[in-house]
Coordinates of C-alpha atoms in Angstrom, one line a residue:
Chain B
M147 CA -37.1 49.0 -42.1
P148 CA -34.5 48.7 -39.4
T149 CA -31.4 46.6 -39.9
I150 CA -30.7 44.3 -37.0
L151 CA -27.2 42.8 -36.7
F152 CA -27.2 39.5 -34.9
A153 CA -23.6 39.7 -33.5
A154 CA -23.5 36.5 -31.4
P155 CA -22.5 33.8 -34.0
S156 CA -22.7 30.8 -31.7
L157 CA -26.3 31.6 -30.9
W158 CA -27.5 32.2 -34.4
P159 CA -28.8 28.7 -35.0
E160 CA -31.3 29.2 -32.1
Y161 CA -32.4 32.7 -33.2
R162 CA -32.3 32.4 -37.0
E163 CA -36.0 31.6 -37.0
A164 CA -37.1 32.8 -33.5
L165 CA -36.1 36.4 -34.0
P166 CA -37.8 37.1 -37.4
Q167 CA -40.9 35.2 -36.0
A168 CA -41.0 37.4 -32.9
L169 CA -40.6 40.6 -35.0
A170 CA -43.5 39.4 -37.2
E171 CA -45.6 38.7 -34.1
A172 CA -44.9 42.2 -32.9
G173 CA -46.1 43.6 -36.3
L174 CA -42.6 44.8 -37.1
A175 CA -40.7 44.8 -40.3
G176 CA -37.0 44.3 -39.7
D177 CA -34.0 43.0 -41.6
V178 CA -32.2 40.5 -39.4
V179 CA -28.6 39.9 -40.7
T180 CA -25.3 38.5 -39.4
E181 CA -23.2 40.9 -41.5
A182 CA -23.7 44.5 -42.3
A183 CA -21.9 47.7 -42.9
P184 CA -21.5 49.3 -39.4
D185 CA -23.0 52.6 -40.4
Q186 CA -26.2 50.8 -41.6
V187 CA -27.0 49.0 -38.4
D188 CA -29.9 50.1 -36.3
Y189 CA -29.8 47.5 -33.5
I190 CA -27.1 45.0 -32.4
V191 CA -28.0 41.8 -30.7
Y192 CA -25.0 40.9 -28.6
A193 CA -23.3 38.3 -26.4
P194 CA -19.9 38.8 -24.6
S195 CA -18.3 36.1 -26.8
S196 CA -19.0 38.1 -29.9
P197 CA -16.1 39.0 -32.2
L198 CA -17.6 42.5 -32.4
Q199 CA -15.7 44.4 -29.7
D200 CA -15.3 47.9 -31.2
F201 CA -18.6 49.7 -31.3
T202 CA -17.1 53.0 -32.7
P203 CA -18.2 52.6 -36.3
Y204 CA -21.8 51.8 -35.4
T205 CA -22.7 55.5 -35.6
R206 CA -26.5 55.1 -36.1
T207 CA -27.1 52.2 -33.8
K208 CA -30.0 52.9 -31.5
A209 CA -29.3 50.1 -29.0
V210 CA -27.1 47.2 -28.2
L211 CA -29.4 44.4 -27.0
S212 CA -27.6 41.8 -24.8
L213 CA -28.6 38.2 -24.9
W214 CA -27.3 37.8 -21.4
A215 CA -28.8 39.0 -18.1
G216 CA -25.3 39.7 -16.7
V217 CA -23.4 42.5 -18.6
E218 CA -20.3 42.7 -16.5
R219 CA -18.1 41.6 -19.5
V220 CA -19.7 44.2 -21.8
V221 CA -20.4 47.3 -19.7
G222 CA -16.7 48.2 -19.3
N223 CA -16.1 48.4 -23.1
P224 CA -15.2 52.1 -23.6
T225 CA -16.3 52.0 -27.2
L226 CA -19.8 51.0 -26.3
I227 CA -21.6 54.4 -25.8
Q228 CA -24.9 53.3 -27.4
P229 CA -27.8 52.5 -25.0
L230 CA -27.2 48.9 -23.7
C231 CA -30.1 46.7 -22.6
R232 CA -29.8 43.6 -20.5
M233 CA -31.9 40.5 -21.3
V234 CA -34.7 39.9 -18.8
D235 CA -36.1 36.7 -20.4
P236 CA -39.3 35.3 -18.8
G237 CA -38.0 31.8 -19.7
L238 CA -34.7 32.6 -17.8
T239 CA -36.7 33.9 -14.8
E240 CA -38.8 30.7 -14.8
G241 CA -35.7 28.5 -15.0
M242 CA -34.1 30.5 -12.1
V243 CA -37.2 30.2 -10.0
E244 CA -37.3 26.4 -10.6
W245 CA -33.6 26.0 -9.6
V246 CA -33.9 28.2 -6.5
V247 CA -37.2 26.7 -5.3
G248 CA -36.0 23.1 -6.1
H249 CA -32.7 23.4 -4.2
T250 CA -34.3 25.3 -1.3
L251 CA -36.8 22.4 -1.0
R252 CA -34.0 19.8 -1.4
H253 CA -32.1 21.3 1.6
H254 CA -35.3 22.0 3.5
L255 CA -36.5 18.4 3.2
G256 CA -33.0 16.9 3.8
M257 CA -33.3 15.0 0.5
D258 CA -29.6 14.1 0.2
R259 CA -29.6 11.7 3.1
H260 CA -32.4 9.7 1.3
I261 CA -30.9 10.0 -2.2
V262 CA -27.6 8.6 -0.9
N263 CA -28.4 6.2 1.9
P264 CA -26.0 3.2 1.6
G265 CA -26.7 2.0 5.2
H266 CA -30.5 1.8 4.3
V267 CA -31.3 3.9 7.4
W268 CA -35.0 4.3 8.1
D269 CA -35.2 7.5 10.3
P270 CA -38.7 8.9 10.2
T271 CA -37.8 12.3 11.6
C272 CA -39.9 14.9 9.9
P273 CA -38.4 18.1 8.7
P274 CA -40.0 21.3 10.0
L275 CA -42.6 23.0 7.8
A276 CA -41.5 25.6 5.2
R277 CA -43.2 28.3 7.4
E278 CA -40.5 27.5 10.0
R279 CA -37.6 27.8 7.6
P280 CA -36.4 31.4 7.0
V281 CA -34.9 32.1 3.6
T282 CA -32.9 35.2 2.7
L283 CA -32.4 36.5 -0.9
L284 CA -29.6 38.9 -1.6
G285 CA -30.6 40.8 -4.7
M286 CA -34.2 41.7 -5.3
G287 CA -34.2 42.5 -9.0
A288 CA -36.4 40.7 -11.5
L289 CA -35.0 37.3 -10.6
G290 CA -34.9 37.8 -6.9
T291 CA -38.4 39.2 -6.8
A292 CA -39.8 36.2 -8.8
C293 CA -37.9 33.7 -6.5
A294 CA -39.3 35.5 -3.4
A295 CA -42.8 35.3 -4.7
A296 CA -42.5 31.5 -5.4
L297 CA -40.9 30.8 -2.1
R298 CA -43.5 32.8 -0.2
G299 CA -46.2 30.9 -2.1
L300 CA -44.8 27.7 -0.5
N301 CA -44.9 29.4 2.9
F302 CA -41.2 30.0 3.4
P303 CA -40.7 33.3 5.3
V304 CA -38.5 35.3 2.9
T305 CA -36.3 38.2 3.7
G306 CA -35.1 40.2 0.7
W307 CA -32.0 42.4 0.8
S308 CA -31.3 44.9 -2.0
R309 CA -28.4 47.2 -2.7
T310 CA -30.8 50.0 -3.3
A311 CA -33.7 50.9 -1.0
K312 CA -36.9 49.1 -2.2
P313 CA -40.2 48.7 -0.5
G314 CA -40.4 45.5 1.6
C315 CA -36.6 44.9 1.3
L316 CA -33.8 45.4 3.8
H317 CA -30.9 47.4 2.5
G318 CA -27.5 48.8 3.5
E319 CA -24.9 47.3 5.7
D320 CA -27.2 47.1 8.8
G321 CA -29.9 45.5 6.7
L322 CA -27.4 43.0 5.3
R323 CA -26.4 42.0 8.9
Q324 CA -30.0 41.5 9.8
A325 CA -30.8 39.6 6.6
L326 CA -27.8 37.2 7.1
A327 CA -28.6 36.6 10.8
T328 CA -31.8 34.8 10.2
A329 CA -31.0 33.0 7.0
Q330 CA -31.3 29.2 7.2
V331 CA -31.1 29.2 3.4
L332 CA -29.3 32.1 1.7
V333 CA -29.7 32.7 -2.0
T334 CA -27.3 35.1 -3.8
L335 CA -28.8 36.7 -6.8
L336 CA -26.8 39.9 -7.1
P337 CA -25.2 41.2 -10.3
R338 CA -21.4 41.2 -10.3
T339 CA -20.1 44.7 -9.8
A340 CA -17.1 46.1 -8.0
E341 CA -19.2 46.4 -4.8
T342 CA -20.6 42.9 -4.8
E343 CA -17.3 41.1 -5.5
N344 CA -16.6 38.9 -2.4
L345 CA -19.7 40.3 -0.7
L346 CA -19.8 37.0 1.1
N347 CA -16.4 37.1 2.8
A348 CA -15.3 35.5 6.0
D349 CA -16.8 38.2 8.2
R350 CA -20.2 38.1 6.5
L351 CA -20.3 34.3 6.4
A352 CA -19.8 34.3 10.1
L353 CA -23.0 36.3 10.5
L354 CA -25.1 33.4 9.2
P355 CA -26.7 31.0 11.7
R356 CA -24.7 27.8 12.2
G357 CA -25.7 25.1 9.6
A358 CA -27.0 27.6 7.1
V359 CA -27.2 26.5 3.5
I360 CA -26.0 28.8 0.6
L361 CA -27.4 28.7 -2.9
N362 CA -25.5 30.7 -5.4
P363 CA -27.1 30.9 -8.8
G364 CA -25.9 34.5 -9.3
R365 CA -22.3 35.1 -10.0
G366 CA -19.2 33.2 -8.8
A367 CA -17.4 36.3 -7.6
L368 CA -20.1 37.2 -5.0
I369 CA -18.5 34.6 -2.7
D370 CA -14.9 34.4 -1.4
D371 CA -14.2 30.8 -2.3
A372 CA -11.5 30.2 0.3
A373 CA -13.7 31.8 3.1
L374 CA -16.6 29.6 2.0
L375 CA -14.4 26.4 2.1
A376 CA -13.1 27.3 5.6
A377 CA -16.7 28.0 6.9
L378 CA -17.8 24.6 5.4
D379 CA -14.8 22.8 6.9
R380 CA -15.6 24.0 10.4
G381 CA -19.3 23.2 10.0
H382 CA -20.5 26.8 10.3
I383 CA -22.0 26.6 6.8
G384 CA -24.0 23.3 6.4
H385 CA -23.9 23.1 2.6
A386 CA -23.3 25.1 -0.5
T387 CA -25.0 24.5 -3.8
L388 CA -23.2 26.5 -6.4
D389 CA -24.2 27.1 -10.1
V390 CA -21.7 29.8 -11.0
F391 CA -17.9 30.0 -10.6
R392 CA -15.1 32.4 -11.1
I393 CA -13.8 30.1 -13.9
E394 CA -16.2 28.0 -15.9
P395 CA -16.2 25.1 -16.5
L396 CA -15.1 24.7 -12.9
P397 CA -11.5 23.5 -13.1
P398 CA -11.1 19.7 -12.4
D399 CA -8.7 20.4 -9.5
H400 CA -11.0 23.0 -7.7
P401 CA -11.8 21.8 -4.2
F402 CA -15.5 22.5 -4.7
W403 CA -15.7 19.3 -6.8
S404 CA -14.7 17.0 -4.0
H405 CA -16.0 18.8 -0.9
P406 CA -18.7 16.6 0.6
Q407 CA -20.8 19.7 1.6
V408 CA -20.6 21.3 -1.9
T409 CA -22.9 20.6 -4.8
V410 CA -21.8 21.9 -8.2
T411 CA -24.4 22.5 -10.9
P412 CA -22.9 23.5 -14.2
H413 CA -24.3 27.0 -14.8
I414 CA -27.8 25.7 -15.6
A415 CA -29.9 27.7 -13.1
A416 CA -30.9 30.2 -15.8
D417 CA -30.6 29.7 -19.4
T418 CA -31.9 32.2 -22.0
R419 CA -34.5 30.5 -24.1
A420 CA -34.6 31.7 -27.7
S421 CA -38.3 31.8 -28.1
S422 CA -39.1 34.0 -25.1
A423 CA -35.9 36.1 -25.4
A424 CA -36.7 36.9 -29.1
R425 CA -40.0 38.4 -28.0
V426 CA -38.1 40.7 -25.5
L427 CA -35.7 41.7 -28.3
A428 CA -38.6 42.5 -30.6
E429 CA -40.3 44.6 -27.9
N430 CA -37.2 46.7 -27.5
I431 CA -36.9 47.2 -31.2
R432 CA -40.5 48.2 -31.4
R433 CA -39.8 50.7 -28.6
G434 CA -36.8 52.0 -30.3
E435 CA -38.7 52.5 -33.6
A436 CA -41.6 54.2 -31.7
G437 CA -39.2 56.5 -29.8
E438 CA -40.3 54.9 -26.5
P439 CA -37.9 54.2 -23.6
F440 CA -36.1 50.9 -23.8
L441 CA -36.8 48.1 -21.3
H442 CA -34.0 46.8 -19.1
L443 CA -31.6 49.7 -20.0
V444 CA -28.3 49.3 -18.2
D445 CA -27.2 52.1 -15.8
R446 CA -23.5 52.6 -16.5
Q447 CA -22.9 54.0 -13.1
R448 CA -24.3 51.0 -11.3
G449 CA -22.9 48.6 -13.9
Y450 CA -26.1 46.6 -14.6
Chain T
M16 CA -68.6 19.7 29.7
P17 CA -67.8 16.9 27.2
T18 CA -65.4 14.1 28.2
I19 CA -62.7 13.6 25.5
L20 CA -60.9 10.3 25.7
F21 CA -57.4 10.6 24.2
A22 CA -57.0 6.9 23.1
A23 CA -53.6 7.1 21.3
P24 CA -51.1 6.7 24.2
S25 CA -48.0 7.0 22.1
L26 CA -49.1 10.5 20.9
W27 CA -50.2 11.7 24.3
P28 CA -47.0 13.6 25.0
E29 CA -47.5 15.7 21.9
Y30 CA -51.2 16.4 22.6
R31 CA -51.2 16.7 26.4
E32 CA -50.9 20.5 26.2
A33 CA -51.8 21.1 22.5
L34 CA -55.4 19.7 22.8
P35 CA -56.5 21.6 25.9
Q36 CA -55.0 24.7 24.5
A37 CA -56.9 24.3 21.2
L38 CA -60.1 23.7 23.1
A39 CA -59.5 26.9 25.1
E40 CA -58.8 28.9 21.9
A41 CA -62.1 27.6 20.5
G42 CA -63.9 28.8 23.6
L43 CA -64.8 25.3 24.6
A44 CA -64.8 23.7 28.0
G45 CA -63.8 20.0 27.7
D46 CA -62.3 17.4 30.0
V47 CA -59.4 15.7 28.1
V48 CA -58.5 12.4 29.8
T49 CA -56.6 9.2 29.0
E50 CA -58.9 6.9 31.0
A51 CA -62.6 7.1 31.5
A52 CA -65.6 4.8 32.0
P53 CA -66.7 4.0 28.4
D54 CA -70.3 5.2 29.0
Q55 CA -69.0 8.6 30.1
V56 CA -67.0 9.4 26.9
D57 CA -68.4 12.0 24.5
Y58 CA -65.5 12.0 22.0
I59 CA -62.6 9.6 21.3
V60 CA -59.4 10.8 19.8
Y61 CA -57.9 7.8 18.0
A62 CA -55.0 6.2 16.2
P63 CA -54.9 2.7 14.7
S64 CA -52.2 1.6 17.2
S65 CA -54.6 2.3 20.1
P66 CA -55.3 -0.5 22.6
L67 CA -59.0 0.5 22.3
Q68 CA -60.4 -1.9 19.7
D69 CA -63.9 -2.6 20.9
F70 CA -66.1 0.5 20.6
T71 CA -69.3 -1.3 21.7
P72 CA -69.3 0.1 25.3
Y73 CA -68.9 3.7 24.1
T74 CA -72.7 4.2 24.0
R75 CA -72.9 7.9 24.2
T76 CA -69.8 8.8 22.1
K77 CA -70.7 11.3 19.5
A78 CA -67.6 10.9 17.3
V79 CA -64.4 9.0 16.9
L80 CA -61.8 11.5 15.7
S81 CA -58.8 9.9 13.9
L82 CA -55.4 11.4 14.2
W83 CA -54.5 9.9 10.9
A84 CA -55.6 10.9 7.4
G85 CA -55.8 7.3 6.3
V86 CA -58.4 5.2 8.1
E87 CA -58.1 1.9 6.3
R88 CA -57.0 0.2 9.5
V89 CA -59.9 1.6 11.4
V90 CA -62.9 1.7 9.1
G91 CA -63.3 -2.1 9.0
N92 CA -63.8 -2.4 12.7
P93 CA -67.3 -3.8 13.0
T94 CA -67.8 -2.4 16.5
L95 CA -67.1 1.1 15.3
I96 CA -70.6 2.4 14.5
Q97 CA -70.1 5.9 15.8
P98 CA -69.4 8.7 13.3
L99 CA -65.7 8.5 12.3
C100 CA -63.8 11.6 11.2
R101 CA -60.4 11.6 9.3
M102 CA -57.7 14.0 10.2
V103 CA -57.3 16.7 7.6
D104 CA -54.5 18.7 9.2
P105 CA -53.3 21.9 7.5
G106 CA -49.8 21.1 8.7
L107 CA -50.0 17.7 7.1
T108 CA -51.2 19.2 3.9
E109 CA -48.4 21.7 3.9
G110 CA -45.8 19.0 4.5
M111 CA -47.2 16.9 1.7
V112 CA -47.2 19.8 -0.7
E113 CA -43.5 20.4 0.2
W114 CA -42.5 16.8 -0.3
V115 CA -44.4 16.5 -3.6
V116 CA -43.2 19.8 -5.1
G117 CA -39.7 19.2 -3.8
H118 CA -39.3 15.8 -5.3
T119 CA -41.1 16.9 -8.6
L120 CA -38.5 19.7 -8.9
R121 CA -35.7 17.3 -8.0
H122 CA -36.6 15.0 -10.9
H123 CA -37.5 17.8 -13.2
L124 CA -34.1 19.5 -12.7
G125 CA -32.2 16.2 -12.7
M126 CA -30.6 17.1 -9.4
D127 CA -29.4 13.6 -8.6
R128 CA -26.6 13.7 -11.3
H129 CA -25.2 16.8 -9.6
I130 CA -25.6 15.5 -6.0
V131 CA -23.8 12.3 -6.9
N132 CA -21.1 13.2 -9.5
P133 CA -18.0 11.3 -8.7
G134 CA -16.6 11.9 -12.2
H135 CA -16.9 15.7 -11.7
V136 CA -18.8 15.9 -15.0
W137 CA -19.6 19.5 -16.2
D138 CA -22.5 19.1 -18.6
P139 CA -24.4 22.4 -19.0
T140 CA -27.4 20.9 -20.6
C141 CA -30.4 22.8 -19.3
P142 CA -33.6 21.0 -18.3
P143 CA -36.8 22.0 -20.0
L144 CA -39.0 24.5 -18.2
A145 CA -41.7 23.3 -15.8
R146 CA -44.3 24.4 -18.3
E147 CA -42.9 21.7 -20.6
R148 CA -43.1 18.9 -17.9
P149 CA -46.6 17.4 -17.5
V150 CA -47.4 16.1 -14.1
T151 CA -50.3 13.8 -13.3
L152 CA -51.8 13.4 -9.8
L153 CA -53.9 10.4 -9.0
G154 CA -56.2 11.4 -6.2
M155 CA -57.7 14.9 -6.0
G156 CA -58.8 15.1 -2.4
A157 CA -57.6 17.7 0.0
L158 CA -54.0 16.7 -0.4
G159 CA -54.1 16.2 -4.2
T160 CA -55.8 19.5 -4.8
A161 CA -53.3 21.4 -2.7
C162 CA -50.4 19.7 -4.5
A163 CA -52.0 20.5 -7.9
A164 CA -52.3 24.2 -7.0
A165 CA -48.7 24.5 -5.8
L166 CA -47.4 22.7 -8.9
R167 CA -49.5 24.8 -11.2
G168 CA -48.2 27.9 -9.4
L169 CA -44.7 26.8 -10.6
N170 CA -46.1 26.4 -14.2
F171 CA -46.2 22.6 -14.3
P172 CA -49.1 21.4 -16.5
V173 CA -51.1 19.3 -14.0
T174 CA -53.6 16.6 -14.9
G175 CA -55.7 15.4 -12.0
W176 CA -57.5 12.1 -11.9
S177 CA -60.1 11.3 -9.3
R178 CA -62.1 8.1 -8.6
T179 CA -65.3 10.2 -8.5
A180 CA -66.3 12.8 -11.1
K181 CA -65.0 16.2 -10.0
P182 CA -64.8 19.5 -12.0
G183 CA -61.5 19.9 -13.8
C184 CA -60.5 16.3 -13.2
L185 CA -60.4 13.2 -15.3
H186 CA -62.1 10.1 -13.9
G187 CA -63.0 6.6 -14.8
E188 CA -60.9 4.0 -16.6
D189 CA -60.7 6.0 -19.8
G190 CA -59.7 9.1 -17.8
L191 CA -57.0 7.0 -16.1
R192 CA -55.5 5.9 -19.4
Q193 CA -55.5 9.5 -20.6
A194 CA -53.9 10.7 -17.3
L195 CA -51.2 8.1 -17.4
A196 CA -50.3 8.6 -21.1
T197 CA -49.0 12.1 -20.6
A198 CA -47.4 11.8 -17.1
Q199 CA -43.7 12.6 -17.1
V200 CA -44.1 12.7 -13.3
L201 CA -46.9 10.7 -11.7
V202 CA -47.9 11.3 -8.1
T203 CA -50.1 8.8 -6.3
L204 CA -52.2 10.3 -3.6
L205 CA -55.2 8.0 -3.4
P206 CA -56.6 6.5 -0.2
R207 CA -56.1 2.8 0.2
T208 CA -59.3 0.9 -0.5
A209 CA -60.2 -2.4 -2.1
E210 CA -60.4 -0.6 -5.5
T211 CA -57.1 1.3 -5.3
E212 CA -55.0 -1.7 -4.2
N213 CA -52.5 -2.4 -6.9
L214 CA -54.0 0.3 -9.1
L215 CA -50.6 0.7 -10.6
N216 CA -50.1 -2.8 -11.9
A217 CA -48.0 -3.9 -14.9
D218 CA -50.7 -3.0 -17.4
R219 CA -51.1 0.6 -16.1
L220 CA -47.4 1.2 -15.6
A221 CA -47.0 0.3 -19.3
L222 CA -49.3 3.2 -20.2
L223 CA -46.8 5.8 -18.8
P224 CA -44.4 7.4 -21.2
R225 CA -41.0 5.9 -21.3
G226 CA -38.8 7.4 -18.6
A227 CA -41.6 8.6 -16.4
V228 CA -40.9 9.2 -12.7
I229 CA -43.3 7.9 -10.0
L230 CA -43.7 9.7 -6.7
N231 CA -45.7 7.7 -4.1
P232 CA -46.5 9.6 -0.9
G233 CA -49.9 8.0 -0.7
R234 CA -50.2 4.4 0.3
G235 CA -47.7 1.5 -0.4
A236 CA -50.5 -0.8 -1.6
L237 CA -51.4 1.5 -4.5
I238 CA -48.5 0.1 -6.5
D239 CA -47.7 -3.5 -7.4
D240 CA -44.1 -3.7 -6.1
A241 CA -42.9 -6.5 -8.4
A242 CA -44.4 -4.8 -11.5
L243 CA -42.7 -1.5 -10.5
L244 CA -39.4 -3.2 -10.1
A245 CA -39.7 -4.9 -13.5
A246 CA -40.7 -1.7 -15.2
L247 CA -37.7 0.1 -13.6
D248 CA -35.4 -2.8 -14.6
R249 CA -36.3 -2.5 -18.2
G250 CA -36.0 1.3 -18.1
H251 CA -39.7 2.0 -18.9
I252 CA -40.0 3.8 -15.5
G253 CA -37.1 6.2 -15.0
H254 CA -37.2 6.5 -11.2
A255 CA -39.5 5.9 -8.3
T256 CA -39.4 7.9 -5.1
L257 CA -41.4 6.1 -2.5
D258 CA -42.5 7.3 0.9
V259 CA -44.9 4.6 1.8
F260 CA -44.6 0.8 1.8
R261 CA -46.7 -2.3 2.4
I262 CA -44.5 -3.0 5.5
E263 CA -43.0 -0.2 7.4
P264 CA -40.2 0.3 8.3
L265 CA -39.3 -1.1 4.8
P266 CA -37.6 -4.5 5.6
P267 CA -33.8 -4.4 5.2
D268 CA -33.9 -7.1 2.5
H269 CA -36.5 -5.3 0.3
P270 CA -35.1 -4.7 -3.2
F271 CA -36.3 -1.1 -3.1
W272 CA -33.4 -0.3 -0.8
S273 CA -30.7 -1.2 -3.2
H274 CA -32.3 -0.5 -6.6
P275 CA -30.4 2.4 -8.2
Q276 CA -33.6 4.0 -9.6
V277 CA -35.5 3.9 -6.3
T278 CA -35.3 6.5 -3.6
V279 CA -36.8 5.5 -0.2
T280 CA -38.1 8.2 2.1
P281 CA -39.2 6.9 5.5
H282 CA -42.9 7.9 5.6
I283 CA -42.1 11.6 6.2
A284 CA -44.1 13.2 3.4
A285 CA -46.9 14.1 5.6
D286 CA -46.8 14.1 9.3
T287 CA -49.6 15.2 11.5
R288 CA -48.5 18.2 13.6
A289 CA -50.0 18.3 17.1
S290 CA -50.5 22.1 17.1
S291 CA -52.5 22.3 13.9
A292 CA -54.2 18.9 14.3
A293 CA -55.4 19.8 17.8
R294 CA -57.3 22.8 16.3
V295 CA -59.0 20.5 13.8
L296 CA -60.1 18.2 16.7
A297 CA -61.4 21.2 18.7
E298 CA -63.4 22.4 15.7
N299 CA -65.1 19.0 15.4
I300 CA -65.8 18.9 19.1
R301 CA -67.3 22.3 18.8
R302 CA -69.5 21.1 15.9
G303 CA -70.6 18.1 17.8
E304 CA -71.6 20.2 20.9
A305 CA -73.4 22.7 18.6
G306 CA -75.2 19.9 16.7
E307 CA -73.5 20.9 13.4
P308 CA -72.2 18.4 10.8
F309 CA -68.7 17.1 11.5
L310 CA -65.8 17.9 9.2
H311 CA -64.1 15.1 7.3
L312 CA -66.6 12.5 8.2
V313 CA -65.7 9.1 6.7
D314 CA -68.1 7.5 4.2
R315 CA -68.2 3.9 5.2
Q316 CA -69.2 2.8 1.8
R317 CA -66.2 4.4 0.1
G318 CA -63.9 3.5 3.0
Y319 CA -62.5 7.0 3.5

């Protein structure tokens, strides 16, 4: 019976029942504990905030299973040589799709001028149809692919750009230029790596069509904050709705808070849900016990 | 070659080219005119605002083709004994789906508190998933069915209620009670008839769960305005987003304008688009010439 160390104390109340239940549903016996002798631990369930930072003594651990989709705060830990798996939670994907589709439709329909309309203006100008509103997604992993499918289901023409060549996606620097040039709505869903940091800098923001809307539910560091503010100020970017920031909570004096063309949402686009995430953990423990390849294994070279 | 009288002068600029083009695409010869001797007219393209109100002299007219989906201002005209067809425009349906899905997601995600957040509050409470947010649609015609499919595609549990028995829909007074009881979001898409006027009165609003949101892109008369305002004031209804009103434009002194829990959109949920609507007109003219049954024929008993 494998010993599973749950090493994310702040999340324990959510998983205390959900994880044993998911193991039982998967037909697995497993001992889920919050303390154990390191050399007795078979699997570690992990979050970056965990006090566990030295993985050296965990000599028989078969995998470290992250509760977060983003592992940029984990992957650089030199003591972590065990296989590391990201969380790809169907609940997280669903929440992300809802946020991305919801805010795309909000901007597409021009909702804000009706939600805030102190002059009681009745202007029955219809928006174009979704089929006339090109959307570009940067990042076509599990989340990007799910968002693209949902947006296409509502008739939005979707262009996907991926850092690696994938069928049906643009890639590379030329592909990025092409993807940005048509984007009336741009959604950034890339992982944070050395290569994606400040991907949307002043030069690349200038490639977007005038009035484009940016939605960032990915990582704050994908966008150069100062370049974005400048592009908003001169009207080149029409609006930015941002869910992630370099520092969270977003500091009270950050100019994003008061900029009229910026909407701040408080890192709610994608939350891991214990019930569905526990089933993903159980599946990876089942695979580890059966000697099968792990799901969502992090590639240390790519960083995600 | 049939003579087609375009009897909606204000819309002529949009259809002047679109209608002949759609006829040509359908392989039809047809003479589209804005004036003709009544006894020479084969088809009338019509809107309620038309100066043509006496259909008596149009003795050989095979059909009156409405440019509007709602025919309540037309169907009571006693001189109109010719077959009357409603407009079921794919562009209109798409626009309606976008408005309904967009505002459902807006309320589901609680967007308004982020769009208007003068206190710069960072509250990372996640909304539930769409699969946990029951939506009820009243009216399961072409528009309601399309909205239900799109909402289900995003995982919302959708209950449909129809005035007539239809597979997969609730109906009747008991069905209506059941449909209202679970509706965290209620969408009203019924036609306006004597039976649907004030369908949402004080008694029926009281059947909704506390905090329910109402979206009305159907007809203003479906809801008792005073009962809705009272239910909003006591917090039983959480919000109402209304696109249609008994008088349009909504009069400047109407309390909907200034109620903090009401959003007014200016009858933009569904606009007929000339390019796609012209193709529907052409198809019905083709059917009339071929002796085939018309599409979207109005049932005078039901009133739509």
